[in-house]
Every structure is written in C-alpha cells, then in structure tokens.
Amino acid sequence: MRIKDVYIAGDNIITSLGFTSKENCDSILNNRTGITFVDDPLLSLEGLYVSLIDTDKILSSFKEIGDPGMYTRFEKLAILSVHDAVSGTGIDIRSNETLLILSTTKGNIDLMLEDDRRANVNPSLFLWEAAKKIQHFFGSPNTPLVISNACVSGVMAISAGSRMIRSGQYKNAIVTGTDILSKFVISGFQSFQSLSNGPCRPFDVTRDGLSLGEGSGTLVLTSDPRLAREPVIIIGGGSSSNDANHISGPSRTAEGLYLSIQKTLADPISLPAGNIDYISAHGTATPFNDEMECIALSRAGLLDIPVNSYKGYWGHTLGAAGIIETVASVKSLEQNVLFKSAGFNELGVSEKIQVIGKNSEKKLRTCLKTASGFGGCNASLIFYKA
Amino acid sequence: MGNLVIRGCCSIKNNRVVLDGECVYQEDNALSASDFFKNVYRNFKLSYAKFFKMDNLSRLGFLAADILINKYDEIKFLKPEDTGIVLSNSASSLDTDFNFNDTIKENANYFPSPALFVYTLPNIMIGEICIRHKIMGENGFLICEKFNPDVICNFVKDLFENEKLKYCITGWVDLINEKYETLLFLVEDTEKDIAEKSTFEPKNISDIYNKY
C-alpha cells in the first residue's frame, strides 16, 4: 500500500545559538551569530572562527536524561536532539514501525587523536557503533540507517526517510544529523585554505571561506495525519546527483545541482507544492560554492525567489547541516518569516539571486532546500504547507 | 518501475577478482592491498592516471566498478542521470582517516595533507567512479556493521520505485588495515521477464555474497 503524504511531527536544532528550534530561531530573529573566535589547542594550533556549542550546557542538559559519562560528545548531542524532537509528538520511538536515520560525516572522529590504534580500532570510531548507542539509549528495536555522504547527508537522509515511509516500510522516521568540531576536521579544512577570517559571509562580495560549526538536528516524519503538527507541512520530492567533474570543487556550470533541482521539481509528489516561495541554499561562503549555486538557480529559472544561507549563524555543520537548515526553513514557513541571510551585505556572485537582506514577514507556503558536498554530490528537497 | 535484475557483479577479495562468477585475475603471493590493486589496474590496462592519487578505499571501489562497467557498457549510451551509485561499508573512510591523523597528531610535526584529507569521506569513491564514467544519477553512501542485503535492496528499490533511475551500481566496498573486500552489482530496471535468481532481492544478493 502506498502512503500518500509524509508529515512533520516534530523537530529540534542544537547549535551554539541554542538547544531547541525555538532558541535558535529567536537568535536568528535577534540577528545573533554563534560564530566566535575560539583559541583552544585541542581544536587548532591557532585561534579561529568557529561555532562551538557550550560543553557545560551539553553536560547539564544531558544529566536530565542520562549519564553523561557514558556517552561521547557526538552521542550526547544526537541523543539530546532526538529526545527534544520526539517529545510531545506522540511518536513511539520504541515501535518497530519507527526508523531512526542518522546523518553524519565523521561521528566520533575527535576520539582518534587520543586513540589511533589501527590494530585494535576503537569501536566508537565506527559510525554504526555510535548509531547503536543512540538506538539503545532510546530502546529502538530497529538498526538505524546511517547515511554518510558528505555535506548532503542531511538532505539525503530526509528524502530517504520520506521514501521509506511512502513505500510502507515504516510509519515514522526520526531523521537526525550530528557532527562535532574536531582538530581532525579543522586541520583538514585549513589544509584546503578554505576557512574564513571571521564569521562567514555567504553570497557576499567579500566572502573568503567557510566557518566550521558543530550541530545536531532532528526532523520527525510520520504518515499519520493525526500526528502532523500544525500548520501541517508535507515533504515533497527529493533527489541527489553527482557533478561527475571534480572530487573537491563544485562544477563551474553547476551540472549536478541543476540536475537535482530539475528532478526534485519534476517529481510527481512535488506537484501539489506549487510555486517555490523561498530557497534555503547551501551557501558555505566559499568563492566557488556560492558562485556555483547562483548558476544552478539561474539555469533552473529560480533567480527571482528569496534565498538565504544559515551558515552565517552557526557555521557549516557538515552532516547536521541539511537537517538543521531544513528545520530552520520549516520554521520560516510556519511563521511566515523570511530569515536574513547572516553575513550578507552586497551581492558577490555573477547571477542576480535575491538574497534575503533582513528578517521580514511574508506569506510562505513552499520551500526548496539545496545542498552540495565533497565528492561532487548534490541534493535537493521540497516541502510545503498542506 | 519494471523488474529489477542483477545484470552482473564483481567481487574483489583475497587477492582475487571475480566477474559474474568467473575468476578473471588472481595473485597467489600475499601482497599488500596497495600492491594488489596496482597489479589489477595494470592487468586490466585501465589507463587512468588519477588512480594513483586515490586512497586505497577509492581504488578498490574504482577497480570493481571499472571492471563491471567495461563489461556492461550499455550504460554509456544512457543519459548520465539514468545511472546511480549507492555503496555501503562498515569502516567508512577510517583507513585513510588514520593516515590523515598521522599528519596532525603531533604539534611538532604538524603538516595536514589536503591530498589525504579529501579522501576522509566514504562517498569520495562514488565521486571518482562518477567522474570516470560520467555518471550523474542518484548517489548514496550507507554505513552498516556488516554487508546488509536488506538495507541495500530497500534503499535502492525505493530509488527505482520513485523513478529516479534506470541502472544502479550498488554493493559493498570495505577496507581497513589491509583487510578489504568489495562486491558490486549492476542493477537494471527492465520490462523483460527475468529468472527468479537474477532478481534484485536480498536473498539473491546474500547468496552471491556467501559464494565468495
């Protein structure tokens, strides 16, 4: 039996700006950024701008639901996010009709610095092992689906959850994504010279790179219309594609992202969504990524639609990005507010995209979310008010 | 969606390359994974200089995909977006992660390598295969404790059912500490009737895996 619609029942965002979706959105509405200068020898040799979550707050929040000593930073964040998102939804996480989907690029990679044994690899370094701990915390009977596909993991995971519900395999999907800051990841991006010299400025003419961030986000999906939260939001089509061009730089002609957007728009389950009112872009603030995105939007005929990036608020959260940015976009639709694209002042890309310059009210029904990542991957997703 | 058929499969394990059940290359000497992969590359005259920049995990996936696609080159005549790649493994990119970690773990000897860092994601090998064969369809990288036919079949079938693909290269590519194995399938959405043991179902996938 094919399920017709997939609804949103709950959500959560955890970043430097707060531990709930509401706290994060309030910060956005107050024009606050969570990207700060951090000088921590455990993270980097020299200080840099990142979005770091308050460790004391992680511990104190976690103490209310579990023993913090038994879980890593990554696991605590994921568990806190799922716990908050599921609360009050009426969804039974212990049911075998509920699937947990975990999106992450590096999981517990921070542990590798202290424990780099190859002969006897620390089990926590395996993403499926970290997923198991999260699964067992909640008493979920199903092995979580773990998606690790660079920075499109989050958007890909939401589409996967939606497909699995519509094919009748599950009634509910708890789609969660987490990535933490680590010397490993910071060093890597530094070696690419792709980090900004201040909070990142997506689409801006002075942009000079991305700001890394850590985050955790969850979207709770269900086929049960009685559990759909008001205002009812439905997940439409989604797709992924590959540029087939370069493993670490985006296609200059945005082949892959353009293809994904076309496929997502043409998906029969996207038809009820109607026209797109708002685009939540990837917007990492690297010179190449933002330029590529504007070309994709231009080719897709979407230049006139308000667009933003959230990365100026909480940095690039990698495996969590697609999920927390989708949740923020859902809030945008719910509240009929266009959120300012933090860090933006003057357009610095070759196509005239309409970057949202300040928080403003607007009736919104349909959002297109896009994402791109290392390996030439791209993904997109549509969701809309019923 | 029509019937999903397993068109072909390629296994690389224990210094043997097996294509559709036939051993097409093997080394009796115990070689390092690195050396074995280079020998496979040379044996099949793959002629792709970028191979030597790849990490071992990407080389493994690349080799199996190349050998499979060279036999079933009908995909070259399709639109790039009609073929997708969905792979899975247990160790993610940990093998390369350790190598990158070596370049950053001591402050006195700190030289993070971009050439290594770029391979510290498991989906990069999908990118390498896509670039080589101009494949632009659905991608996905899944992490499972062990080879899991149910997870792979469900994920890929959903993509076919939602009309995202005509062909999919899918399977398992795992490597850590010289221990490696890959089993790749080429799956086609066809209108033809197909033999039951060729259908893309967990049981058939599992039988093939257990044979090797």
GROMACS .gro file of C-alpha atoms in nm, chain A residues 2 45 105-106 109 112-113 116-118 125-128 132 145-150 156 160 163-164 166-167 169 183-185 187-192 238-248 255 259 263 267 374-375 377, chain B residues 81 90-95 97-102 104-105 107 110 112-114 117-124 126-128 130-131 134-145 151 154-155 158-159 161-162 164 176-177:
model
  110
    2ARG     CA    1   0.147   0.333  -0.097
   45LEU     CA    2   4.716   2.533   1.670
  105THR     CA    3   3.022   1.274   0.814
  106LYS     CA    4   3.270   1.188   1.089
  109ILE     CA    5   3.636   1.138   1.500
  112MET     CA    6   4.113   0.940   1.707
  113LEU     CA    7   4.361   1.194   1.842
  116ASP     CA    8   4.478   0.599   1.692
  117ARG     CA    9   4.536   0.227   1.732
  118ARG     CA   10   4.491   0.062   1.396
  125LEU     CA   11   3.511   0.530   1.561
  126PHE     CA   12   3.271   0.314   1.358
  127LEU     CA   13   2.964   0.515   1.269
  128TRP     CA   14   2.735   0.212   1.307
  132LYS     CA   15   2.384   0.165   1.804
  145LEU     CA   16   2.005   0.361   0.885
  146VAL     CA   17   2.334   0.552   0.876
  147ILE     CA   18   2.396   0.784   0.583
  148SER     CA   19   2.743   0.929   0.539
  149ASN     CA   20   2.758   1.121   0.214
  150ALA     CA   21   2.950   1.438   0.293
  156MET     CA   22   1.960   1.290   0.158
  160ALA     CA   23   1.532   0.861   0.234
  163ARG     CA   24   1.066   0.741   0.064
  164MET     CA   25   1.074   0.463   0.324
  166ARG     CA   26   0.580   0.620   0.143
  167SER     CA   27   0.680   0.270   0.038
  169GLN     CA   28   0.821   0.005   0.519
  183LYS     CA   29   4.115   1.904   1.530
  184PHE     CA   30   4.081   1.645   1.254
  185VAL     CA   31   3.820   1.836   1.058
  187SER     CA   32   4.306   2.086   1.023
  188GLY     CA   33   4.169   1.934   0.708
  189PHE     CA   34   3.978   2.243   0.602
  190GLN     CA   35   4.276   2.458   0.699
  191SER     CA   36   4.492   2.249   0.467
  192PHE     CA   37   4.248   2.342   0.187
  238GLY     CA   38   1.377   1.500  -0.328
  239SER     CA   39   1.675   1.382  -0.528
  240SER     CA   40   2.052   1.364  -0.540
  241SER     CA   41   2.301   1.375  -0.822
  242ASN     CA   42   2.671   1.395  -0.897
  243ASP     CA   43   2.861   1.660  -1.092
  244ALA     CA   44   3.092   1.394  -1.237
  245ASN     CA   45   3.351   1.667  -1.258
  246HIS     CA   46   3.584   1.705  -0.955
  247ILE     CA   47   3.608   1.544  -0.614
  248SER     CA   48   3.661   1.857  -0.407
  255GLU     CA   49   2.561   2.043  -1.363
  259LEU     CA   50   2.005   1.829  -1.240
  263LYS     CA   51   1.445   1.619  -1.082
  267ASP     CA   52   0.886   1.466  -0.912
  374PHE     CA   53   3.271   1.689  -0.142
  375GLY     CA   54   3.274   1.410  -0.395
  377CYS     CA   55   2.741   1.529  -0.470
  467GLU     CA   56   2.138   1.088  -1.475
  476SER     CA   57   3.148  -0.076   0.775
  477ALA     CA   58   3.470   0.121   0.818
  478SER     CA   59   3.369   0.441   0.638
  479SER     CA   60   3.699   0.607   0.540
  480LEU     CA   61   3.879   0.512   0.864
  481ASP     CA   62   4.178   0.363   0.685
  483ASP     CA   63   4.144   0.885   0.839
  484PHE     CA   64   4.428   0.722   1.032
  485ASN     CA   65   4.673   0.831   0.762
  486PHE     CA   66   4.549   1.188   0.776
  487ASN     CA   67   4.553   1.179   1.156
  488ASP     CA   68   4.923   1.092   1.141
  490ILE     CA   69   4.823   1.626   1.252
  491LYS     CA   70   4.866   1.436   1.576
  493ASN     CA   71   5.221   1.964   1.713
  496TYR     CA   72   5.207   1.912   1.211
  498PRO     CA   73   4.786   1.840   0.747
  499SER     CA   74   4.778   1.696   0.399
  500PRO     CA   75   4.498   1.817   0.167
  503PHE     CA   76   4.205   1.495   0.377
  504VAL     CA   77   3.999   1.494   0.059
  505TYR     CA   78   3.965   1.115   0.091
  506THR     CA   79   3.845   1.120   0.453
  507LEU     CA   80   3.485   1.072   0.344
  508PRO     CA   81   3.350   0.737   0.219
  509ASN     CA   82   3.148   0.888  -0.065
  510ILE     CA   83   3.454   1.029  -0.242
  512ILE     CA   84   3.146   0.746  -0.564
  513GLY     CA   85   3.271   1.077  -0.699
  514GLU     CA   86   3.572   0.910  -0.857
  516CYS     CA   87   3.110   0.917  -1.146
  517ILE     CA   88   3.390   1.130  -1.292
  520LYS     CA   89   3.018   1.039  -1.645
  521ILE     CA   90   2.752   0.907  -1.409
  522MET     CA   91   2.527   1.174  -1.262
  523GLY     CA   92   2.230   0.995  -1.111
  524GLU     CA   93   2.128   0.931  -0.751
  525ASN     CA   94   2.413   0.883  -0.503
  526GLY     CA   95   2.417   0.740  -0.155
  527PHE     CA   96   2.664   0.604   0.098
  528LEU     CA   97   2.534   0.387   0.380
  529ILE     CA   98   2.723   0.259   0.684
  530CYS     CA   99   2.637  -0.088   0.817
  531GLU     CA  100   2.807  -0.312   1.070
  537VAL     CA  101   1.936  -0.234   0.375
  540ASN     CA  102   1.537  -0.146   0.029
  541PHE     CA  103   1.727   0.175  -0.028
  544ASP     CA  104   1.293   0.286  -0.326
  545LEU     CA  105   1.501   0.492  -0.570
  547GLU     CA  106   1.025   0.291  -0.749
  548ASN     CA  107   1.031   0.668  -0.735
  550LYS     CA  108   1.488   0.811  -1.017
  562ILE     CA  109   4.068  -0.117   0.677
  563ASN     CA  110   4.420  -0.214   0.773
   0.00000   0.00000   0.00000
